Short mmCIF file of N, CA and C in Angstrom, two decimals:
data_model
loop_
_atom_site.label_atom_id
_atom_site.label_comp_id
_atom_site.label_asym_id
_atom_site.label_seq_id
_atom_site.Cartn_x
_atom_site.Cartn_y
_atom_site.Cartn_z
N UNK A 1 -4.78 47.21 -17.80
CA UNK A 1 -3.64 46.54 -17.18
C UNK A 1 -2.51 47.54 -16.97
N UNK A 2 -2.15 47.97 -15.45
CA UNK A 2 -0.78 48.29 -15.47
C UNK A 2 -0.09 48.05 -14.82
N UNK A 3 1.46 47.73 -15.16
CA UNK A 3 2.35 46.53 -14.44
C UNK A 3 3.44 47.80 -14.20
N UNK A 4 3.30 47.64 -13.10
CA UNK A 4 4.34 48.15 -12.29
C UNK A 4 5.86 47.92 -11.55
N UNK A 5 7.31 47.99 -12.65
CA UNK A 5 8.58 47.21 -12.14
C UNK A 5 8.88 47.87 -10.87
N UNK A 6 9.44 47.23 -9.90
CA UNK A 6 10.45 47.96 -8.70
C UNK A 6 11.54 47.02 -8.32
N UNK A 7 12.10 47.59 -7.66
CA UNK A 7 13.55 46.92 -6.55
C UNK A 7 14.90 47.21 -7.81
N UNK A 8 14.97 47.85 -8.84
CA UNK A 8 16.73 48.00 -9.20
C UNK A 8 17.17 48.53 -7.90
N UNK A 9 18.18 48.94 -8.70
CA UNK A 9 19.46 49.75 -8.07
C UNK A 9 20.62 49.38 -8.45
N UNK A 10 21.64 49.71 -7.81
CA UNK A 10 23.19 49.63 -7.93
C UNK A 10 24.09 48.76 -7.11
N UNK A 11 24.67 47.69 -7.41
CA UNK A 11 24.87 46.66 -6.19
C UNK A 11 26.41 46.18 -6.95
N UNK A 12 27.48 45.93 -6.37
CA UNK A 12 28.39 45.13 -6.32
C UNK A 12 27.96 43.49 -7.34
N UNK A 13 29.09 43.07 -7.84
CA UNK A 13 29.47 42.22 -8.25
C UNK A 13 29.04 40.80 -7.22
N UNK A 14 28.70 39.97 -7.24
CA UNK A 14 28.23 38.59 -6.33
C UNK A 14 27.41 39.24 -4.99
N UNK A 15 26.41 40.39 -5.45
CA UNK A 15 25.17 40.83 -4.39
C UNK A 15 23.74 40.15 -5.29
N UNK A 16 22.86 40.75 -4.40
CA UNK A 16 21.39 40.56 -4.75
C UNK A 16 20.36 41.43 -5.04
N UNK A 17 19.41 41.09 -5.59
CA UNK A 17 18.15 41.93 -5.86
C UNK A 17 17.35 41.32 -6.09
N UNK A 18 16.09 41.69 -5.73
CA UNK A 18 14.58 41.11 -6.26
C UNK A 18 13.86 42.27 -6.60
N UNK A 19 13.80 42.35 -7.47
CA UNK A 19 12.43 42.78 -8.78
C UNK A 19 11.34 42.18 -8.14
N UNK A 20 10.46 43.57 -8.38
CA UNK A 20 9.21 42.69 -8.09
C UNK A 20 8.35 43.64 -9.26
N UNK A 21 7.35 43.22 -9.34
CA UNK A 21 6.53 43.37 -10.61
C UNK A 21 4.65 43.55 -9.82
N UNK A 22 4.36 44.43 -9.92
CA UNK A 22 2.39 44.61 -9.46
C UNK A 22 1.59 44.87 -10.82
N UNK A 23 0.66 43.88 -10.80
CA UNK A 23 -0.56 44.38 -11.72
C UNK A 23 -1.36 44.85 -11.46
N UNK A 24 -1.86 46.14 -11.13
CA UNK A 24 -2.28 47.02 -10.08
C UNK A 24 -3.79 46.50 -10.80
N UNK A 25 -4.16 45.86 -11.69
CA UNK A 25 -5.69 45.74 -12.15
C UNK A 25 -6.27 43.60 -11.84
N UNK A 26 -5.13 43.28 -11.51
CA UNK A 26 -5.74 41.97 -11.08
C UNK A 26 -5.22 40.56 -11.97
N UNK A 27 -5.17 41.60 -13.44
CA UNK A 27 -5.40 40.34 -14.69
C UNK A 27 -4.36 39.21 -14.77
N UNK A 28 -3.20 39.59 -14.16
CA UNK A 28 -2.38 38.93 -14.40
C UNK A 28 -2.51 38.01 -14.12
N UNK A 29 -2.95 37.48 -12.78
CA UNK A 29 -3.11 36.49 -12.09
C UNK A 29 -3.71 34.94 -13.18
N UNK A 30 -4.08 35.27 -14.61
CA UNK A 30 -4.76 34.32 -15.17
C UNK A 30 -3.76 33.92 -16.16
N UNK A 31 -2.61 34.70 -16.61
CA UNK A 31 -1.77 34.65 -17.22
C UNK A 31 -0.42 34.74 -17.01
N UNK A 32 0.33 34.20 -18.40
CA UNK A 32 1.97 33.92 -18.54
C UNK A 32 2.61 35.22 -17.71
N UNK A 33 3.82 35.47 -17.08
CA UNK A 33 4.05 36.62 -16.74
C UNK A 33 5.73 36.41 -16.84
N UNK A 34 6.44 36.95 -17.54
CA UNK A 34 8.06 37.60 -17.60
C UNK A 34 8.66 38.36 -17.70
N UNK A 35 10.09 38.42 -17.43
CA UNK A 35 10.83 39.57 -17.17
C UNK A 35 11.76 39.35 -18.28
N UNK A 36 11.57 40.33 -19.09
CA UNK A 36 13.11 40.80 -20.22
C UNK A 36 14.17 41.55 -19.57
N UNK A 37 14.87 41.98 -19.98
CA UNK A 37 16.03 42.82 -20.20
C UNK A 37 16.85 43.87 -20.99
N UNK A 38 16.97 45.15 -21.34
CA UNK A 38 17.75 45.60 -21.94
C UNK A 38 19.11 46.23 -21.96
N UNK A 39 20.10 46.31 -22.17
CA UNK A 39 21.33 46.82 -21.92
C UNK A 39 21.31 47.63 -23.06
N UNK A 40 22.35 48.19 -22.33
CA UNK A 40 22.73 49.34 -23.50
C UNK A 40 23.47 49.28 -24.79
N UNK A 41 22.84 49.65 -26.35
CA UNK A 41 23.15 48.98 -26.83
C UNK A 41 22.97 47.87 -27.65
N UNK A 42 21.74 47.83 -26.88
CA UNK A 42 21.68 45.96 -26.76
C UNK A 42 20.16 46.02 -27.27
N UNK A 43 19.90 45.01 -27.89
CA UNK A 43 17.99 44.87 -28.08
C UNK A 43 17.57 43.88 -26.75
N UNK A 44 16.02 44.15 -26.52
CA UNK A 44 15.94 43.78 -25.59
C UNK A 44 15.47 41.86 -25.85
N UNK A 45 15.75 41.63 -24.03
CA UNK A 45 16.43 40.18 -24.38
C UNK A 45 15.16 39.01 -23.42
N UNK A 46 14.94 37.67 -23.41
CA UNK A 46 14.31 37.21 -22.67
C UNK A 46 14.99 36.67 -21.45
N UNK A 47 14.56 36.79 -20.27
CA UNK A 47 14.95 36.47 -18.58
C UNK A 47 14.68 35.07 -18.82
N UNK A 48 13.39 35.51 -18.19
CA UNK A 48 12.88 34.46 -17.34
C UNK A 48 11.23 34.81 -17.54
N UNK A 49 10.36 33.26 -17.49
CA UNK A 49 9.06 33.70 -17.44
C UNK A 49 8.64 32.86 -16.36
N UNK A 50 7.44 32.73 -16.37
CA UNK A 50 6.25 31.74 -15.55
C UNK A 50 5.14 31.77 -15.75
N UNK A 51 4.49 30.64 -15.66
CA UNK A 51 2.79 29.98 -15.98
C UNK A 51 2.11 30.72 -15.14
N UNK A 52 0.58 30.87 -15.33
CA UNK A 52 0.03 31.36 -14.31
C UNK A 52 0.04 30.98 -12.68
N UNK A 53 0.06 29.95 -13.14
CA UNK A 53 -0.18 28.79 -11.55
C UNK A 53 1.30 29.01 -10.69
N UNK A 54 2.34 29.19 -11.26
CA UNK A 54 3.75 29.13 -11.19
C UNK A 54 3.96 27.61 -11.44
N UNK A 55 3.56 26.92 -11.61
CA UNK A 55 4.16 25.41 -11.89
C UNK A 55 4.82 25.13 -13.30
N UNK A 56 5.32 25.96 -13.78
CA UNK A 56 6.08 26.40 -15.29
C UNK A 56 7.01 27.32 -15.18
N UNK A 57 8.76 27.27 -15.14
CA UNK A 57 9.30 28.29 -15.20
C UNK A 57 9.98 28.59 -16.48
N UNK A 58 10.77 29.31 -16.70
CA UNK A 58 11.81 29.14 -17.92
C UNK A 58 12.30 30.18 -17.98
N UNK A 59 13.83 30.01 -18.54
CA UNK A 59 14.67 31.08 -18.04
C UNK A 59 15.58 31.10 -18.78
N UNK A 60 16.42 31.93 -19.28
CA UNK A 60 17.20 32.02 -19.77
C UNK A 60 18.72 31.20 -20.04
N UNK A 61 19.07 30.86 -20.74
CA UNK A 61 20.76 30.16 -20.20
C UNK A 61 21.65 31.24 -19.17
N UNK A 62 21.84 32.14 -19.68
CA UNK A 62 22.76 33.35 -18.55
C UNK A 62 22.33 33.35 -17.72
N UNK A 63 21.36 32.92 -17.23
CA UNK A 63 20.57 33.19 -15.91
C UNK A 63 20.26 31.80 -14.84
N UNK A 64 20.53 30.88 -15.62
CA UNK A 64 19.71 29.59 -15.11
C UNK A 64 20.78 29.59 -13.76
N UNK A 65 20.02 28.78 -12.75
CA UNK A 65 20.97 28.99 -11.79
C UNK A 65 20.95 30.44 -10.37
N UNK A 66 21.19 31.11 -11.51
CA UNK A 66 21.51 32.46 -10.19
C UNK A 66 20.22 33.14 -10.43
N UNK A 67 19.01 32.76 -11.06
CA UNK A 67 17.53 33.53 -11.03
C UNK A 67 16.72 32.96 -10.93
N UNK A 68 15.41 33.40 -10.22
CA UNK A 68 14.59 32.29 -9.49
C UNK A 68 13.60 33.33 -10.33
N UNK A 69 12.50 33.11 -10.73
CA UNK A 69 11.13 33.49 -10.93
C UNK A 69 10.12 33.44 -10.30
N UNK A 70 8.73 33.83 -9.42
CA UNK A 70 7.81 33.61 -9.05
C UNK A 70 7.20 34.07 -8.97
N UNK A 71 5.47 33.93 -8.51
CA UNK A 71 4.57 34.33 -8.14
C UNK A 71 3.51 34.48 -7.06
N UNK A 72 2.86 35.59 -6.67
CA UNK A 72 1.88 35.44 -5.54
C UNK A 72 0.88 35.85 -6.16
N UNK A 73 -0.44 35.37 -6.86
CA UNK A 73 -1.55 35.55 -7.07
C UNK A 73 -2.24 36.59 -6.67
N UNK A 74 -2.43 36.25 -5.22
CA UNK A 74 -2.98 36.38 -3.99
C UNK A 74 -2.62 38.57 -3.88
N UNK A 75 -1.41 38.73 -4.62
CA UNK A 75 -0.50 40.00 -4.48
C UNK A 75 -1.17 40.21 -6.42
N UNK A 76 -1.59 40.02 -7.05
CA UNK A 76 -1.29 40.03 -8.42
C UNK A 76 0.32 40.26 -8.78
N UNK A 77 1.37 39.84 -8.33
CA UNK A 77 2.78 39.93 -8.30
C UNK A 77 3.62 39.04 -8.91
N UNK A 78 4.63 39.30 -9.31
CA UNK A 78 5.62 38.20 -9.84
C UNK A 78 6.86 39.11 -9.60
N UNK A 79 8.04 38.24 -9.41
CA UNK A 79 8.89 38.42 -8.46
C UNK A 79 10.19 37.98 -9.31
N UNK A 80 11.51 38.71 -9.28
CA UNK A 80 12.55 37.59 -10.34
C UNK A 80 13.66 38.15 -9.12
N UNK A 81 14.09 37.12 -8.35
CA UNK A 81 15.04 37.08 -7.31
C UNK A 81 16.16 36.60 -7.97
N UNK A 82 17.44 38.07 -8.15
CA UNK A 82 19.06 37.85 -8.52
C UNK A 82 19.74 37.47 -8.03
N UNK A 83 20.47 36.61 -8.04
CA UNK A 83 21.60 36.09 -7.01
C UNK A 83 22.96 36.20 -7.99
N UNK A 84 24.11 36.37 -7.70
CA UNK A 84 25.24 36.11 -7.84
C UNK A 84 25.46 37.25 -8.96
N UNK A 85 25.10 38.17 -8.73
CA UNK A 85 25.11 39.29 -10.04
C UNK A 85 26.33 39.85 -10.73
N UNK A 86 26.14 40.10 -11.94
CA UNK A 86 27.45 39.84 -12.77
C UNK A 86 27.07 41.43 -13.44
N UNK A 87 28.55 41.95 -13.65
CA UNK A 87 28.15 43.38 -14.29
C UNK A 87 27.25 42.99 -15.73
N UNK A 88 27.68 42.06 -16.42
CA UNK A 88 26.80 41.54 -17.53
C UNK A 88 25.45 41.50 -17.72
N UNK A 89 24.86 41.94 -16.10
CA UNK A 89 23.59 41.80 -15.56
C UNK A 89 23.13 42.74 -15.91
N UNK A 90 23.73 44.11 -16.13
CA UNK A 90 23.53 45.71 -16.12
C UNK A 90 22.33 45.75 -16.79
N UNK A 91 20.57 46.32 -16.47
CA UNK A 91 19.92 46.45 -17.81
C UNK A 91 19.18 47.19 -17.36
N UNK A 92 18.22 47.75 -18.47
CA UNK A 92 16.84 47.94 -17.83
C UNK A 92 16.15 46.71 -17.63
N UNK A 93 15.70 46.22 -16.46
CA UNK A 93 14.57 44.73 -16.65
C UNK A 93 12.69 45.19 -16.46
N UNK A 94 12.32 44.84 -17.38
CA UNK A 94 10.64 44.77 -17.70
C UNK A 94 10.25 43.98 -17.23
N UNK A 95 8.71 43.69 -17.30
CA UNK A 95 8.09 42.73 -16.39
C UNK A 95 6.72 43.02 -17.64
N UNK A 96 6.36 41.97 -17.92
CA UNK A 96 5.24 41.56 -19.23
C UNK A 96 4.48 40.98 -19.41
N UNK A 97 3.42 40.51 -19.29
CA UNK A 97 2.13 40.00 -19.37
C UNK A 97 1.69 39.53 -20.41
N UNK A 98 1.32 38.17 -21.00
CA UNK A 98 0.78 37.85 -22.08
C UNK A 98 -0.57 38.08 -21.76
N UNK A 99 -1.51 37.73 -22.63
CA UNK A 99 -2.85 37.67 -22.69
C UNK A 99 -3.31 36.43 -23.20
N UNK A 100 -2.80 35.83 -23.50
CA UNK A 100 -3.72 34.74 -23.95
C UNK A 100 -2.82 33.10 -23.21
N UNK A 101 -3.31 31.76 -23.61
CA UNK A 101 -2.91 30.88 -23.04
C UNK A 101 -2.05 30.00 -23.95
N UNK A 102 -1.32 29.24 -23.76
CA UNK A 102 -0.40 28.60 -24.66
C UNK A 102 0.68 28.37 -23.33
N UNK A 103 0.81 26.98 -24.09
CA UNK A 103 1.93 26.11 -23.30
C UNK A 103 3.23 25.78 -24.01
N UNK A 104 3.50 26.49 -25.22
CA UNK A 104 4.74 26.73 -26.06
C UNK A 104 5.96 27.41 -25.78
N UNK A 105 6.76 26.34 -25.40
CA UNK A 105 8.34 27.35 -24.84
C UNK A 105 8.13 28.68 -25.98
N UNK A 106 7.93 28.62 -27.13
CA UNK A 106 8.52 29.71 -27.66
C UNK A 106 7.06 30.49 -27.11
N UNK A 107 6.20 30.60 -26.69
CA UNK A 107 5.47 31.70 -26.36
C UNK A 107 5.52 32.25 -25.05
N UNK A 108 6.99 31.63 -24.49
CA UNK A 108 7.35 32.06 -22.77
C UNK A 108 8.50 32.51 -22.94
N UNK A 109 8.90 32.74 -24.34
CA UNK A 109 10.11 33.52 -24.32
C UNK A 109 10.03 34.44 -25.69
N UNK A 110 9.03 34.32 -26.24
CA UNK A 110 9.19 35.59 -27.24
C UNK A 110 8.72 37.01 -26.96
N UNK A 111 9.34 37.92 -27.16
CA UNK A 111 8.59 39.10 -26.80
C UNK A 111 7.91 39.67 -27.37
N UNK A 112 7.48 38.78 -28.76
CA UNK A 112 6.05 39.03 -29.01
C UNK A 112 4.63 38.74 -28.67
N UNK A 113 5.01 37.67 -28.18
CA UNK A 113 3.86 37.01 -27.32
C UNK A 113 3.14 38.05 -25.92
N UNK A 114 3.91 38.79 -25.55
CA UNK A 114 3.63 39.56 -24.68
C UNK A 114 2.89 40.84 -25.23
N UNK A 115 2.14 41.17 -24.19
CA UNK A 115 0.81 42.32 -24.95
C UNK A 115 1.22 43.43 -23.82
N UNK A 116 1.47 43.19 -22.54
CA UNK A 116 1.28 44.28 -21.43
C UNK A 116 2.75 44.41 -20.91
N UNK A 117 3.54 45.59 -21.18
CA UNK A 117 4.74 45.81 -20.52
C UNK A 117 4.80 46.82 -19.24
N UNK A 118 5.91 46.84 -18.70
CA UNK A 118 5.53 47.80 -17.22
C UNK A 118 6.75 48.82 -17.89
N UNK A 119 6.78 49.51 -16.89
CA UNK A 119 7.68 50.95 -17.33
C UNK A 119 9.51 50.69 -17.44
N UNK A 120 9.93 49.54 -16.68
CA UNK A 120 11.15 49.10 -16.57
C UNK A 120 12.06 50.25 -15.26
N UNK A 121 12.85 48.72 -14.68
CA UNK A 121 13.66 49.24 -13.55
C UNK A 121 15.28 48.87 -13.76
N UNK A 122 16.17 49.85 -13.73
CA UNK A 122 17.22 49.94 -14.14
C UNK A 122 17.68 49.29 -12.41
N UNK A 123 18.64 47.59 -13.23
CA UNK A 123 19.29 47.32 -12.16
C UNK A 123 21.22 47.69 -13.01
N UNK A 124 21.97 47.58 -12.14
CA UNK A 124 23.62 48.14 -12.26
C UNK A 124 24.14 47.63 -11.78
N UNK A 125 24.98 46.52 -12.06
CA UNK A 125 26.18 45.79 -11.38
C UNK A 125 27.43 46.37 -11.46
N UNK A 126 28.13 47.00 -10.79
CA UNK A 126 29.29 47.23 -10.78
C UNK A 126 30.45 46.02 -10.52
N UNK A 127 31.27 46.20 -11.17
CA UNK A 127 32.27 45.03 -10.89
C UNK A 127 33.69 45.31 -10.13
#
């Protein structure tokens, strides 16, 4: 399995970004898939996740609202579209793969539950 983050960068205060996330080996497509966060400083934190199917999201409180989560199978991809970005946003964001199945909020937001991490893409809100 290797998961591949893209789309940071450096963007103004109330701009956008989409992260996108590739499992260049396929697997994902059968499993949980989310995006953490780290700031500086900071331990790293839970986003946002999604079910395999995408018919399951869950997301963070700081986030609910201005972050959308998704998936294309079809791409082995998952996708976390920013809206309304807040310098608070500043992080490295990961993209993570569980392996196994479970329908337990806490196993869509712990970051132990996750087995496969990608290299992480530094997004930057300036304010």
């Amino acid at each position: 399995v290797q998961l591949q983050a893209s789309g940071g960068g450096v963007v103004q205060a109330g701009d956008s970004l989409r992260l996108s996330c590739e499992d260049s080996g396929g697997t994902s497509k059968q499993y949980t898939m989310g995006w953490f966060r780290q700031a500086p400083g900071k331990e790293r934190e839970f986003v946002a996740a999604v079910s395999w199917s995408g018919s399951t999201t869950h997301y963070a409180d700081s986030v609910k609202g201005r972050f959308t989560i998704s998936r294309d199978n079809t791409k082995n991809s998952v996708f976390l579209q920013m809206n309304s970005l807040k310098a608070e946003d500043t992080a490295v964001y990961y993209c993570a793969m569980r392996d196994y199945y479970s329908g337990s909020y806490t196993h869509y937001v712990s970051e132990s539950a996750y087995k496969y991490w990608g290299q992480g893409t530094q997004v930057t809100v300036s304010s």
